[in-house]
mmCIF file of C-alpha atoms in Angstrom:
data_model
loop_
_atom_site.group_PDB
_atom_site.id
_atom_site.type_symbol
_atom_site.label_atom_id
_atom_site.label_comp_id
_atom_site.label_asym_id
_atom_site.label_seq_id
_atom_site.Cartn_x
_atom_site.Cartn_y
_atom_site.Cartn_z
ATOM 1 C CA LEU A 245 -12.287 -30.173 -1.887
ATOM 2 C CA THR A 246 -10.168 -31.625 0.911
ATOM 3 C CA SER A 247 -9.380 -34.737 -1.114
ATOM 4 C CA LEU A 248 -8.401 -32.634 -4.139
ATOM 5 C CA PHE A 249 -6.233 -30.378 -1.966
ATOM 6 C CA LYS A 250 -4.358 -33.333 -0.462
ATOM 7 C CA LYS A 251 -3.998 -35.501 -3.562
ATOM 8 C CA GLU A 252 -3.908 -33.047 -6.476
ATOM 9 C CA ARG A 253 -2.700 -29.717 -5.083
ATOM 10 C CA GLU A 254 -1.791 -28.262 -8.473
ATOM 11 C CA THR A 255 -5.255 -28.988 -9.851
ATOM 12 C CA TYR A 256 -6.810 -27.507 -6.697
ATOM 13 C CA ASN A 257 -4.718 -24.361 -7.159
ATOM 14 C CA LYS A 258 -5.949 -23.970 -10.747
ATOM 15 C CA TYR A 259 -9.582 -24.207 -9.637
ATOM 16 C CA TRP A 260 -9.124 -21.762 -6.760
ATOM 17 C CA ASP A 261 -9.383 -18.533 -8.772
ATOM 18 C CA ASP A 262 -12.865 -19.574 -9.939
ATOM 19 C CA ILE A 263 -14.244 -21.146 -6.778
ATOM 20 C CA ASN A 264 -12.765 -19.001 -4.010
ATOM 21 C CA PRO A 265 -15.627 -16.425 -3.786
ATOM 22 C CA PHE A 266 -18.113 -19.251 -3.177
ATOM 23 C CA VAL A 267 -15.885 -20.967 -0.615
ATOM 24 C CA LYS A 268 -15.372 -17.668 1.224
ATOM 25 C CA PHE A 269 -19.097 -16.956 1.209
ATOM 26 C CA GLY A 270 -19.726 -20.428 2.617
ATOM 27 C CA CYS A 271 -17.240 -19.757 5.435
ATOM 28 C CA ILE A 272 -18.913 -16.488 6.403
ATOM 29 C CA LYS A 273 -22.385 -17.994 6.140
ATOM 30 C CA GLU A 274 -21.821 -21.239 8.037
ATOM 31 C CA LYS A 275 -19.307 -21.773 10.847
ATOM 32 C CA LYS A 276 -19.364 -25.560 10.408
ATOM 33 C CA PHE A 277 -18.353 -25.185 6.774
ATOM 34 C CA PHE A 278 -15.464 -22.919 7.793
ATOM 35 C CA GLU A 279 -14.247 -25.497 10.307
ATOM 36 C CA LYS A 280 -14.171 -28.124 7.559
ATOM 37 C CA VAL A 281 -12.271 -26.028 4.986
ATOM 38 C CA LYS A 282 -10.131 -23.630 7.075
ATOM 39 C CA ASP A 283 -6.984 -25.692 6.531
ATOM 40 C CA ILE A 284 -7.430 -25.795 2.756
ATOM 41 C CA LEU A 285 -8.161 -22.096 2.221
ATOM 42 C CA ILE A 286 -5.402 -20.792 -0.012
ATOM 43 C CA PHE A 287 -4.195 -17.406 -1.210
ATOM 44 C CA LYS A 288 -2.454 -16.458 -4.442
ATOM 45 C CA THR A 289 0.664 -14.413 -3.705
ATOM 46 C CA THR A 290 2.349 -11.644 -5.687
ATOM 47 C CA ASN A 291 4.940 -14.298 -6.618
ATOM 48 C CA ASN A 292 2.164 -16.327 -8.318
ATOM 49 C CA GLU A 293 2.305 -19.054 -5.696
ATOM 50 C CA TYR A 294 -0.653 -20.539 -3.821
ATOM 51 C CA VAL A 295 -0.254 -20.831 -0.061
ATOM 52 C CA THR A 296 -2.429 -21.521 2.953
ATOM 53 C CA LEU A 297 -2.648 -18.915 5.708
ATOM 54 C CA LYS A 298 -0.382 -21.064 7.884
ATOM 55 C CA GLU A 299 2.191 -21.398 5.095
ATOM 56 C CA TYR A 300 2.223 -17.637 4.449
ATOM 57 C CA LEU A 301 2.615 -16.756 8.132
ATOM 58 C CA GLU A 302 5.398 -19.292 8.633
ATOM 59 C CA LYS A 303 7.257 -18.168 5.521
ATOM 60 C CA ASN A 304 7.145 -14.470 6.469
ATOM 61 C CA LYS A 305 7.330 -14.564 10.271
ATOM 62 C CA GLU A 306 10.884 -13.201 10.332
ATOM 63 C CA LYS A 307 9.823 -10.067 8.413
ATOM 64 C CA HIS A 308 6.315 -9.432 9.774
ATOM 65 C CA GLU A 309 4.996 -11.874 12.340
ATOM 66 C CA ASN A 310 1.222 -12.562 12.307
ATOM 67 C CA LYS A 311 0.653 -9.926 9.611
ATOM 68 C CA VAL A 312 -0.769 -10.685 6.190
ATOM 69 C CA PHE A 313 -0.121 -7.985 3.610
ATOM 70 C CA TYR A 314 -2.519 -8.006 0.681
ATOM 71 C CA VAL A 315 -3.181 -6.241 -2.621
ATOM 72 C CA THR A 316 -6.533 -5.478 -4.196
ATOM 73 C CA ASP A 317 -5.258 -4.266 -7.586
ATOM 74 C CA GLU A 318 -1.841 -5.444 -8.776
ATOM 75 C CA ARG A 319 -1.586 -2.713 -11.433
ATOM 76 C CA GLN A 320 -2.596 0.131 -9.147
ATOM 77 C CA GLN A 321 -0.355 -1.036 -6.319
ATOM 78 C CA ALA A 322 2.587 -2.062 -8.548
ATOM 79 C CA GLN A 323 5.025 0.330 -6.854
ATOM 80 C CA TYR A 324 4.344 -1.154 -3.425
ATOM 81 C CA ILE A 325 4.639 -4.699 -4.798
ATOM 82 C CA LYS A 326 8.008 -3.801 -6.362
ATOM 83 C CA LEU A 327 9.282 -2.518 -3.004
ATOM 84 C CA PHE A 328 8.195 -5.756 -1.343
ATOM 85 C CA LYS A 329 9.820 -7.962 -3.967
ATOM 86 C CA GLU A 330 13.111 -6.057 -3.749
ATOM 87 C CA GLN A 331 13.294 -7.074 -0.082
ATOM 88 C CA GLY A 332 12.216 -10.674 -0.671
ATOM 89 C CA MET A 333 8.692 -10.034 0.615
ATOM 90 C CA GLU A 334 5.294 -10.932 -0.776
ATOM 91 C CA ALA A 335 1.625 -10.082 -0.386
ATOM 92 C CA VAL A 336 -1.519 -12.061 -1.159
ATOM 93 C CA ASN A 337 -4.052 -11.099 -3.802
ATOM 94 C CA LEU A 338 -7.511 -10.291 -2.435
ATOM 95 C CA SER A 339 -9.385 -8.734 -5.330
ATOM 96 C CA THR A 340 -12.912 -10.161 -5.190
ATOM 97 C CA MET A 341 -15.909 -8.273 -3.819
ATOM 98 C CA ILE A 342 -16.278 -10.605 -0.847
ATOM 99 C CA ASP A 343 -12.673 -10.311 0.339
ATOM 100 C CA SER A 344 -13.166 -7.242 2.546
ATOM 101 C CA HIS A 345 -15.817 -9.162 4.503
ATOM 102 C CA PHE A 346 -13.806 -12.376 4.441
ATOM 103 C CA ILE A 347 -10.641 -10.922 5.989
ATOM 104 C CA GLN A 348 -12.670 -9.416 8.822
ATOM 105 C CA TYR A 349 -14.221 -12.823 9.396
ATOM 106 C CA LEU A 350 -10.774 -14.462 9.422
ATOM 107 C CA GLU A 351 -9.480 -11.904 11.922
ATOM 108 C CA MET A 352 -12.327 -12.867 14.261
ATOM 109 C CA GLU A 353 -11.498 -16.563 13.907
ATOM 110 C CA GLU A 354 -7.709 -16.160 13.935
ATOM 111 C CA LYS A 355 -7.352 -13.739 16.845
ATOM 112 C CA ASP A 356 -3.622 -13.039 16.484
ATOM 113 C CA VAL A 357 -3.630 -12.443 12.721
ATOM 114 C CA LYS A 358 -3.993 -8.982 11.193
ATOM 115 C CA PHE A 359 -4.612 -8.261 7.493
ATOM 116 C CA LEU A 360 -3.068 -5.057 6.127
ATOM 117 C CA ARG A 361 -3.304 -3.733 2.595
ATOM 118 C CA ILE A 362 0.145 -3.237 1.146
ATOM 119 C CA ASP A 363 -0.216 0.578 1.178
ATOM 120 C CA SER A 364 -1.488 0.833 4.751
ATOM 121 C CA ASP A 365 1.815 0.438 6.573
ATOM 122 C CA ILE A 366 5.566 0.339 5.945
ATOM 123 C CA SER A 367 7.106 -2.856 7.178
ATOM 124 C CA ASP A 368 10.338 -2.416 9.119
ATOM 125 C CA SER A 369 11.914 -4.688 6.517
ATOM 126 C CA LEU A 370 11.555 -1.881 3.949
ATOM 127 C CA LYS A 371 13.391 0.672 6.086
ATOM 128 C CA ASN A 372 17.065 1.360 6.646
ATOM 129 C CA THR A 373 18.211 1.577 10.241
ATOM 130 C CA ASP A 374 19.655 4.925 11.340
ATOM 131 C CA ASP A 375 21.950 3.725 14.092
ATOM 132 C CA ASP A 376 24.855 5.695 12.623
ATOM 133 C CA LYS A 377 22.883 8.860 11.845
ATOM 134 C CA ASP A 378 22.636 12.115 13.796
ATOM 135 C CA ASP A 379 19.142 12.275 15.314
ATOM 136 C CA ASN A 380 19.151 16.080 15.293
ATOM 137 C CA ALA A 381 20.138 16.172 11.625
ATOM 138 C CA ILE A 382 17.367 13.697 10.776
ATOM 139 C CA LYS A 383 14.825 15.752 12.716
ATOM 140 C CA GLU A 384 15.928 18.957 10.985
ATOM 141 C CA LEU A 385 15.738 17.305 7.554
ATOM 142 C CA SER A 386 12.300 15.857 8.281
ATOM 143 C CA GLU A 387 10.908 19.174 9.516
ATOM 144 C CA GLY A 388 12.367 20.957 6.487
ATOM 145 C CA LEU A 389 10.800 18.524 4.029
ATOM 146 C CA GLU A 390 7.446 18.662 5.788
ATOM 147 C CA LYS A 391 7.440 22.448 5.580
ATOM 148 C CA ILE A 392 8.407 22.423 1.884
ATOM 149 C CA PHE A 393 5.604 20.048 0.885
ATOM 150 C CA LYS A 394 2.911 21.692 2.998
ATOM 151 C CA SER A 395 3.811 25.067 1.534
ATOM 152 C CA SER A 396 4.135 23.844 -2.073
ATOM 153 C CA LEU A 397 0.851 21.946 -1.937
ATOM 154 C CA SER A 398 -0.921 24.743 0.002
ATOM 155 C CA ASN A 399 -2.098 22.208 2.559
ATOM 156 C CA GLU A 400 -1.136 22.809 6.185
ATOM 157 C CA ASN A 401 -3.194 19.769 7.225
ATOM 158 C CA LEU A 402 -1.163 17.419 5.057
ATOM 159 C CA LYS A 403 0.190 14.480 7.050
ATOM 160 C CA VAL A 404 3.862 13.997 6.218
ATOM 161 C CA GLN A 405 6.132 11.191 7.394
ATOM 162 C CA VAL A 406 9.825 11.059 6.480
ATOM 163 C CA GLU A 407 11.484 7.639 6.303
ATOM 164 C CA ALA A 408 14.749 6.135 5.068
ATOM 165 C CA LEU A 409 13.626 3.404 2.673
ATOM 166 C CA LYS A 410 16.034 0.739 1.461
ATOM 167 C CA SER A 411 14.948 1.458 -2.110
ATOM 168 C CA GLU A 412 16.459 4.774 -3.212
ATOM 169 C CA SER A 413 14.428 4.917 -6.444
ATOM 170 C CA VAL A 414 11.085 5.759 -4.797
ATOM 171 C CA PRO A 415 10.710 9.446 -3.806
ATOM 172 C CA ALA A 416 7.354 9.163 -2.024
ATOM 173 C CA MET A 417 4.441 6.892 -1.146
ATOM 174 C CA ILE A 418 0.899 7.358 0.133
ATOM 175 C CA LEU A 419 -0.298 5.377 3.136
ATOM 176 C CA LEU A 420 -3.835 4.986 4.416
ATOM 177 C CA SER A 421 -4.286 3.044 7.641
ATOM 178 C CA GLU A 422 -6.209 -0.217 7.424
ATOM 179 C CA GLU A 423 -8.738 1.042 9.967
ATOM 180 C CA SER A 424 -9.442 4.216 7.973
ATOM 181 C CA ARG A 425 -9.833 2.312 4.711
ATOM 182 C CA ARG A 426 -12.271 -0.170 6.210
ATOM 183 C CA MET A 427 -14.332 2.604 7.756
ATOM 184 C CA GLN A 428 -14.427 4.452 4.434
ATOM 185 C CA GLU A 429 -15.561 1.272 2.677
ATOM 186 C CA MET A 430 -18.229 0.759 5.313
ATOM 187 C CA ALA A 431 -19.389 4.341 4.850
ATOM 188 C CA ARG A 432 -19.750 3.826 1.090
ATOM 189 C CA ASN A 433 -21.698 0.625 1.668
ATOM 190 C CA TYR A 434 -24.090 2.458 3.997
ATOM 191 C CA GLY A 435 -25.032 5.242 1.634
ATOM 192 C CA GLY A 436 -22.149 7.627 2.247
ATOM 193 C CA PHE A 437 -22.424 7.938 6.030
ATOM 194 C CA ASN A 438 -19.144 9.612 7.000
ATOM 195 C CA PHE A 439 -18.861 8.962 10.752
ATOM 196 C CA GLY A 440 -18.568 12.685 11.382
ATOM 197 C CA GLY A 441 -15.846 13.026 8.748
ATOM 198 C CA MET A 442 -13.244 11.534 11.094
ATOM 199 C CA TYR A 443 -11.882 9.123 8.472
ATOM 200 C CA GLU A 444 -11.863 11.460 5.475
ATOM 201 C CA ASN A 445 -8.517 12.545 3.991
ATOM 202 C CA ASP A 446 -6.593 10.405 6.461
ATOM 203 C CA GLU A 447 -3.798 9.697 3.993
ATOM 204 C CA THR A 448 -0.146 10.164 4.920
ATOM 205 C CA LEU A 449 2.523 11.261 2.450
ATOM 206 C CA VAL A 450 5.703 9.290 3.150
ATOM 207 C CA LEU A 451 8.877 10.929 1.823
ATOM 208 C CA ASN A 452 11.976 8.817 1.250
ATOM 209 C CA ARG A 453 14.984 10.764 2.478
ATOM 210 C CA ASN A 454 17.280 8.258 0.743
ATOM 211 C CA ASN A 455 15.986 9.441 -2.630
ATOM 212 C CA SER A 456 18.242 11.973 -4.406
ATOM 213 C CA LEU A 457 15.323 14.071 -5.691
ATOM 214 C CA ILE A 458 13.868 14.433 -2.201
ATOM 215 C CA ARG A 459 17.263 15.411 -0.770
ATOM 216 C CA SER A 460 17.843 17.972 -3.526
ATOM 217 C CA LEU A 461 14.692 19.867 -2.522
ATOM 218 C CA ILE A 462 16.365 21.022 0.691
ATOM 219 C CA SER A 463 19.169 22.833 -1.152
ATOM 220 C CA MET A 464 16.876 24.105 -3.907
ATOM 221 C CA LYS A 465 14.453 25.809 -1.518
ATOM 222 C CA GLU A 466 17.143 28.318 -0.492
ATOM 223 C CA LYS A 467 17.558 29.553 -4.071
ATOM 224 C CA GLU A 468 15.176 32.298 -5.142
ATOM 225 C CA ASP A 469 15.271 31.281 -8.826
ATOM 226 C CA LYS A 470 14.323 27.690 -7.937
ATOM 227 C CA LYS A 471 11.122 28.355 -5.997
ATOM 228 C CA GLU A 472 8.837 27.604 -8.938
ATOM 229 C CA ASP A 473 10.798 24.429 -9.704
ATOM 230 C CA VAL A 474 10.464 23.294 -6.086
ATOM 231 C CA GLN A 475 6.694 23.728 -6.241
ATOM 232 C CA LEU A 476 6.446 21.833 -9.540
ATOM 233 C CA ILE A 477 8.554 18.971 -8.183
ATOM 234 C CA CYS A 478 6.576 18.712 -4.938
ATOM 235 C CA GLU A 479 3.245 18.722 -6.772
ATOM 236 C CA HIS A 480 4.479 16.089 -9.215
ATOM 237 C CA ILE A 481 5.934 13.839 -6.515
ATOM 238 C CA TYR A 482 2.655 14.030 -4.600
ATOM 239 C CA ASP A 483 0.545 13.183 -7.657
ATOM 240 C CA LEU A 484 2.820 10.283 -8.625
ATOM 241 C CA ALA A 485 2.499 8.900 -5.099
ATOM 242 C CA LEU A 486 -1.284 9.281 -5.256
ATOM 243 C CA MET A 487 -1.463 7.506 -8.621
ATOM 244 C CA SER A 488 0.182 4.432 -7.115
ATOM 245 C CA HIS A 489 -2.429 4.507 -4.372
ATOM 246 C CA LYS A 490 -5.663 5.327 -6.207
ATOM 247 C CA ASN A 491 -7.035 6.931 -9.366
ATOM 248 C CA LEU A 492 -6.690 10.705 -9.595
ATOM 249 C CA GLU A 493 -9.854 12.790 -9.758
ATOM 250 C CA PRO A 494 -10.482 14.350 -13.229
ATOM 251 C CA ASP A 495 -9.317 17.850 -12.218
ATOM 252 C CA ALA A 496 -6.192 16.471 -10.556
ATOM 253 C CA MET A 497 -5.427 14.337 -13.630
ATOM 254 C CA ASN A 498 -5.781 17.355 -15.924
ATOM 255 C CA LYS A 499 -3.353 19.338 -13.756
ATOM 256 C CA PHE A 500 -0.953 16.401 -13.706
ATOM 257 C CA ILE A 501 -0.948 16.205 -17.512
ATOM 258 C CA GLU A 502 -0.499 19.972 -17.888
ATOM 259 C CA ARG A 503 2.365 19.925 -15.383
ATOM 260 C CA SER A 504 3.980 16.955 -17.137
ATOM 261 C CA ASN A 505 3.915 18.844 -20.436
ATOM 262 C CA LEU A 506 5.403 21.926 -18.752
ATOM 263 C CA ILE A 507 8.238 19.891 -17.200
ATOM 264 C CA LEU A 508 8.998 18.219 -20.549
ATOM 265 C CA SER A 509 8.991 21.578 -22.323
ATOM 266 C CA ARG A 510 11.464 22.973 -19.797
ATOM 267 C CA LEU A 511 13.714 19.933 -20.154
ATOM 268 C CA ALA A 512 13.634 20.260 -23.941
ATOM 269 C CA GLY A 513 14.475 23.968 -23.648
ATOM 270 C CA GLU A 514 17.452 23.240 -21.408
ATOM 271 C CA ARG A 515 18.742 20.607 -23.830
ATOM 272 C CA GLU A 516 18.547 23.065 -26.751
ATOM 273 C CA GLN A 517 20.547 25.623 -24.797
#
């Protein structure tokens, strides 16, 4: 493997997709094997490049030092990948069954390195700075949006975070901390043990205050004839954010489809008028 990596890197890269689960298992199983191959472990990025851990960290240290962002499903997490690419950022693809164990093993061996799924945190590189903004106005806007969404979704326990993202096209995202996700995965692996429920429903709805639809909700909420529209928009934004994060439950998907049809019918009615 080492000889192939050094002399025929392109050929090594082609083989990697097939052999990497076995190499990773060997690393976890035998420390001596890990020591022999640690410098030739590679990762496929969202830019379809193959890099070592050292190469990835060096390439991205200006944007997120000692952090490795990863994806587990490129289709499901396409929105997050798009945000990263727009800012010249990349994640690595970790989609095999052994990867959740492997990254924990790597974190033990590489003490300063932290692996984060792409929807577990918002890198500062994705945010706009607010040096020229009024802090009180931002606080008032954030509190207003939080109240609107909690009320519209009938969920006072909903965790809401308002950010100014560089991309204005994304109204909202769902985040789940890396710690919570790993604990949930561990719970599933151990027969559904829920650790007292402390990691259930730990998702955070992130609203992008640079998005025109999100900003319009503030003015709409004051209009009596727009209350139903506000609720429909909030519910739809929330479901769209969820769909980029995970699959909707059957009941939620049915409601999403019904709401989509209702919104389209209203749009068609307005066009006819």
